[in-house]
Coordinates of N, CA and C in Angstrom, one line a residue:
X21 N 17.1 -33.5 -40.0 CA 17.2 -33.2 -38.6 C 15.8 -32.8 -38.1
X22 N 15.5 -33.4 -37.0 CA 14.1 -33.0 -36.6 C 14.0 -32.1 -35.4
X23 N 13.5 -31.3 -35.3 CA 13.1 -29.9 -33.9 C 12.6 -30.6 -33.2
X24 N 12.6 -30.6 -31.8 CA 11.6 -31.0 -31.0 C 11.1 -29.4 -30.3
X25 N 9.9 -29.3 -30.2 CA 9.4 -28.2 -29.8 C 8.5 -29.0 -28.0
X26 N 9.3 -27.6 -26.9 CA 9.0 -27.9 -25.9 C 8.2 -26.9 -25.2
X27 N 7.1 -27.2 -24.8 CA 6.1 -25.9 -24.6 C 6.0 -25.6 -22.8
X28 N 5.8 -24.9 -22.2 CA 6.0 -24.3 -21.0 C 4.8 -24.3 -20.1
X29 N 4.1 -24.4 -19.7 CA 2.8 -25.0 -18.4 C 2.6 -23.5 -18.3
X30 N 1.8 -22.7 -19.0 CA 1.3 -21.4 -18.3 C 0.6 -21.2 -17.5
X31 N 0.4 -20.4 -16.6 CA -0.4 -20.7 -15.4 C -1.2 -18.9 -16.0
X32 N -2.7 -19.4 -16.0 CA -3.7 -18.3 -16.6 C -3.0 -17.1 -15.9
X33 N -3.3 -15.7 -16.6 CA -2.7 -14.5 -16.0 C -4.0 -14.1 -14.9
X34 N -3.5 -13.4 -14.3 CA -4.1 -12.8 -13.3 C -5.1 -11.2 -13.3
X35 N -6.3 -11.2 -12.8 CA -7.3 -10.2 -12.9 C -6.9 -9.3 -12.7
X36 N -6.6 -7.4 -13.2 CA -5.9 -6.7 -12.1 C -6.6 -6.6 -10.5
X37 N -7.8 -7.2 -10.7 CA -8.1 -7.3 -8.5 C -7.6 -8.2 -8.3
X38 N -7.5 -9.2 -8.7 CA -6.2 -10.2 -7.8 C -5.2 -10.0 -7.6
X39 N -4.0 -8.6 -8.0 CA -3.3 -8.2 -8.0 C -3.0 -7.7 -6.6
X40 N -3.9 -6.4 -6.5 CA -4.3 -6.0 -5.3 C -4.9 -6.0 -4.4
X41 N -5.2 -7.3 -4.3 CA -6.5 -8.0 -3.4 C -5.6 -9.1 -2.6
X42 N -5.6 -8.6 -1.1 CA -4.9 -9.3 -0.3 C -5.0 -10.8 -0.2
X43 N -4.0 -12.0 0.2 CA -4.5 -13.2 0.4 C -4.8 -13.4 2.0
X44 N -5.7 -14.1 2.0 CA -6.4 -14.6 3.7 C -4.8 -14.9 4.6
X45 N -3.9 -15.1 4.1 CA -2.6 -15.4 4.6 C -2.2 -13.8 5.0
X46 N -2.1 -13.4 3.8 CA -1.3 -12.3 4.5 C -2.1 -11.3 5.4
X47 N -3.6 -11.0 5.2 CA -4.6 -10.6 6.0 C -4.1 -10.6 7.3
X48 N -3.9 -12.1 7.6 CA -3.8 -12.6 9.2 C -2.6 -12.1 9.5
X49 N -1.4 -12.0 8.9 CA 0.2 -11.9 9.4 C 0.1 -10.6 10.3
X50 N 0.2 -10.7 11.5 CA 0.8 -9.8 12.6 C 1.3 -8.6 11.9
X51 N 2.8 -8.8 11.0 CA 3.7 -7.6 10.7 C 3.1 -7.0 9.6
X52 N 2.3 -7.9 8.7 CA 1.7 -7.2 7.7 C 0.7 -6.0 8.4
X53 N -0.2 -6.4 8.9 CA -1.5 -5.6 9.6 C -0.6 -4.5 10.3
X54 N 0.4 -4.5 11.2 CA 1.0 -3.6 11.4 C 1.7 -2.6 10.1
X55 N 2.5 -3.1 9.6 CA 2.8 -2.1 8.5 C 1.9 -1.4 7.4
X56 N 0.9 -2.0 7.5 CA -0.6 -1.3 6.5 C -1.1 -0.1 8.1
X57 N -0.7 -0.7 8.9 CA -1.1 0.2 10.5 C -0.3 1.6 9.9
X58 N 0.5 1.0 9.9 CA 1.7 2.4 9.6 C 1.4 3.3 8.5
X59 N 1.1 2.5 7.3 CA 1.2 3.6 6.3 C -0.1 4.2 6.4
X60 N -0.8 4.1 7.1 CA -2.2 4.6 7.4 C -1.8 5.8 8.6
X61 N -0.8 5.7 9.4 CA -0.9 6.6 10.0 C 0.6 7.6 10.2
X62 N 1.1 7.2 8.7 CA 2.1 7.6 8.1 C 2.0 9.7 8.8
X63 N 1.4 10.4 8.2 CA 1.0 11.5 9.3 C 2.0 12.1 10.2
X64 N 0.9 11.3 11.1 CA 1.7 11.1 12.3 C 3.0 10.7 13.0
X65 N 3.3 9.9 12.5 CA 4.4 9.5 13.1 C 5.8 9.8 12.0
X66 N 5.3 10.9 11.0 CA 6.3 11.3 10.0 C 6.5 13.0 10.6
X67 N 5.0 13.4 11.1 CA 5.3 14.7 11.0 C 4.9 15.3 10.1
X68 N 4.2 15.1 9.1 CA 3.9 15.5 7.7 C 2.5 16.6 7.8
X69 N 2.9 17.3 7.5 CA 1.7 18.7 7.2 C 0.9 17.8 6.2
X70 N -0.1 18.1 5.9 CA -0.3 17.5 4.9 C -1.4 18.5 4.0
X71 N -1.5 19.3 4.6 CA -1.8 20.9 3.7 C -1.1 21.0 3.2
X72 N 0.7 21.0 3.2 CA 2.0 20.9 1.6 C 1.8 20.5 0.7
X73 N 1.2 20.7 -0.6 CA 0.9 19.5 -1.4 C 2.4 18.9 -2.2
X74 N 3.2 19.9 -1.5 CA 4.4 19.4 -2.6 C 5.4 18.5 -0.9
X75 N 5.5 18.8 -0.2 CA 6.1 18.2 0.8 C 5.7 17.1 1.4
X76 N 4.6 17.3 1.6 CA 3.6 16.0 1.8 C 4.1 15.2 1.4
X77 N 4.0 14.6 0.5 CA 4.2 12.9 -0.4 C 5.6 12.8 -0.4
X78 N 6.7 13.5 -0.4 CA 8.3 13.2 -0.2 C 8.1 12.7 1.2
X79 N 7.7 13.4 1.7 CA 8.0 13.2 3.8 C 7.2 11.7 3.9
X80 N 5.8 11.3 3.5 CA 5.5 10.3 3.5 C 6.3 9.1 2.8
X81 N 6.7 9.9 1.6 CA 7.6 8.3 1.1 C 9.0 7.7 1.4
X82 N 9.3 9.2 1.9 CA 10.7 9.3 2.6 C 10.5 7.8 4.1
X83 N 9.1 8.2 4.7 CA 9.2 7.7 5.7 C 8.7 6.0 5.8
X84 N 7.8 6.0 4.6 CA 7.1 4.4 4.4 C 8.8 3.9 3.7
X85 N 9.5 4.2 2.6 CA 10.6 3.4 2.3 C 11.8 2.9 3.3
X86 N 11.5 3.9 4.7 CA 11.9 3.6 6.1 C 12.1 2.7 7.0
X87 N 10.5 2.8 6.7 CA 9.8 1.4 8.2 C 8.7 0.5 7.8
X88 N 8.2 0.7 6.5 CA 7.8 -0.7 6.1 C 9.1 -2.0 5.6
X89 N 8.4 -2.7 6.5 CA 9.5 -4.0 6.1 C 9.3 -5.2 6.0
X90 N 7.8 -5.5 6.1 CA 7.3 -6.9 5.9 C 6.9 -6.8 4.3
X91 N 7.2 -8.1 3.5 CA 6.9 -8.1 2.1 C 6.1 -7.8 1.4
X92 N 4.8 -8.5 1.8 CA 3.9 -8.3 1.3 C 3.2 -6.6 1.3
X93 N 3.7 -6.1 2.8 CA 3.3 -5.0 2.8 C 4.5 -4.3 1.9
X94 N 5.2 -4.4 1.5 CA 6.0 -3.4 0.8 C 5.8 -3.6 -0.7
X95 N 5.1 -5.1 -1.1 CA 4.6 -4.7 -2.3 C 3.1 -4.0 -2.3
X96 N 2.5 -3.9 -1.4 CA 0.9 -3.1 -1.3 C 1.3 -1.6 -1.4
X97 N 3.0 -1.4 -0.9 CA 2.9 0.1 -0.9 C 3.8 0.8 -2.4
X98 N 4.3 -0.5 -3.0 CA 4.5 -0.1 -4.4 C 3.5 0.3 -5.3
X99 N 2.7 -1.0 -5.0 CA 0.8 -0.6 -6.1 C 0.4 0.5 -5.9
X100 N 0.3 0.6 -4.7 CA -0.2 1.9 -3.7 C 0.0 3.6 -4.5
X101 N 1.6 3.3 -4.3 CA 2.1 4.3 -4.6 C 2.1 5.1 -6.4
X102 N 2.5 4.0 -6.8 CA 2.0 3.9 -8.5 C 0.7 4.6 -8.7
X103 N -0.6 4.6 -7.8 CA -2.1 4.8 -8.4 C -1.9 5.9 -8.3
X104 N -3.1 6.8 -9.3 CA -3.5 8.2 -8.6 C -3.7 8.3 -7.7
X105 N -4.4 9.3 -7.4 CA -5.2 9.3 -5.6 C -6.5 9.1 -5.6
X106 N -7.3 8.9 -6.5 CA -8.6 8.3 -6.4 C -8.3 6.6 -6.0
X107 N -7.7 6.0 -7.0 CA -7.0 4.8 -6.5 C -6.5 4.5 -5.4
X108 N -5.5 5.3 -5.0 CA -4.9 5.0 -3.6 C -6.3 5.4 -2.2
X109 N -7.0 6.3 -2.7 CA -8.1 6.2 -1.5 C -8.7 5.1 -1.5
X110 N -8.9 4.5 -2.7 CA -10.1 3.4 -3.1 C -9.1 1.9 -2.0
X111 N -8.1 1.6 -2.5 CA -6.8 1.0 -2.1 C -7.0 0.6 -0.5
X112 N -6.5 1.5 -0.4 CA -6.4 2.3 1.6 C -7.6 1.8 2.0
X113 N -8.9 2.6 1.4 CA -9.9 2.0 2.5 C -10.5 0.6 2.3
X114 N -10.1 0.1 1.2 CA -10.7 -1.6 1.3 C -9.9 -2.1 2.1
X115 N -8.4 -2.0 2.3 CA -7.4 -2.9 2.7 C -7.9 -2.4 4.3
X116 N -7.8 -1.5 4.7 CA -8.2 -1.3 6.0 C -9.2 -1.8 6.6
X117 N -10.4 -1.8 6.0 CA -11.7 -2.5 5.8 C -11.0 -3.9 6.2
X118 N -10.6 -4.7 5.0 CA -10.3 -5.8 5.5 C -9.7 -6.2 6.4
X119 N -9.1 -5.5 7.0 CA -7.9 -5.8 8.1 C -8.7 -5.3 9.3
X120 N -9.9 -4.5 9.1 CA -10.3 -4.3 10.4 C -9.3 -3.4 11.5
X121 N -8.8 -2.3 10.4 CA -8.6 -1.7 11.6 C -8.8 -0.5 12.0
X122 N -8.5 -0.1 13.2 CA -9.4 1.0 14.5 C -9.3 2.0 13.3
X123 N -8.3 3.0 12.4 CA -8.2 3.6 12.2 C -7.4 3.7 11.0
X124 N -7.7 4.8 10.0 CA -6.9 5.1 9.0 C -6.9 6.5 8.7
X125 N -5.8 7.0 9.5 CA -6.2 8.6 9.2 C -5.5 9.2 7.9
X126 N -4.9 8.3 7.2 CA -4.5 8.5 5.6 C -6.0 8.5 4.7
X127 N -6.6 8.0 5.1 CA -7.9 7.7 4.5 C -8.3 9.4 3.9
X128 N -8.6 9.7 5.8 CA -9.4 11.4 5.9 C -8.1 12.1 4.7
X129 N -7.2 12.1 5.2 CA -6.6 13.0 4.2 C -6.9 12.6 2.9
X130 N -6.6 11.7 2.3 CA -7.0 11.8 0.7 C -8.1 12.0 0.4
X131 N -8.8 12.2 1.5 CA -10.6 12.5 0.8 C -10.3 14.2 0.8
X132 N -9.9 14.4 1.3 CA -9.4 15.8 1.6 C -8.8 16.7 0.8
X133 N -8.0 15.4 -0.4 CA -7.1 16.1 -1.0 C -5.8 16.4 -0.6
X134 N -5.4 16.0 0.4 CA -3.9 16.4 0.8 C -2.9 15.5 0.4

């Protein structure tokens, strides 16, 4: 009896910055740029003291698991969320950077510490 052995097309693994490094597609997406808008100004529109260091991060994730709803942005806020906070500063301000936008007042706070 003879085996036939059938092998599977791997496609090379991925860099961990390609991971987290936006595509020029989703860059441009309207809802995406808005929901990176959001969790940047999560803060505010949560209400969140962010001197609490123990309330803080519930109230913010209570509220990003809320009202983020475009895909790609809700996997940016899984990676996100996973990093320490050196990471998630590092994170936050490139993607903002890229997206070009007016503001990230998530930013100030993790430089902050809160």
């Amino acid at each position: 009896m003879a085996l036939a052995l059938v092998g599977c097309a791997a496609t090379p693994p991925k860099s961990p910055d390609d991971e987290d490094a936006p595509s020029a597609a989703r860059s441009s997406d309207p809802a995406y740029r808005a929901d990176i808008q959001l969790i940047c100004d999560v803060d505010g529109l949560a209400q969140v003291d962010s001197r609490d260091p123990l309330e803080a991060p519930r109230q913010r994730d209570a509220y990003w698991l809320d009202h983020v709803t475009q895909p790609d942005a809700i996997y940016f806020l899984t990676v996100f969320r996973s990093k320490a906070d050196a990471e998630r500063l590092s994170m936050l301000t490139d993607e903002a950077a890229l997206l070009k936008l007016p503001r990230c007042p998530l930013v100030a706070a993790l430089q902050s510490g809160a």
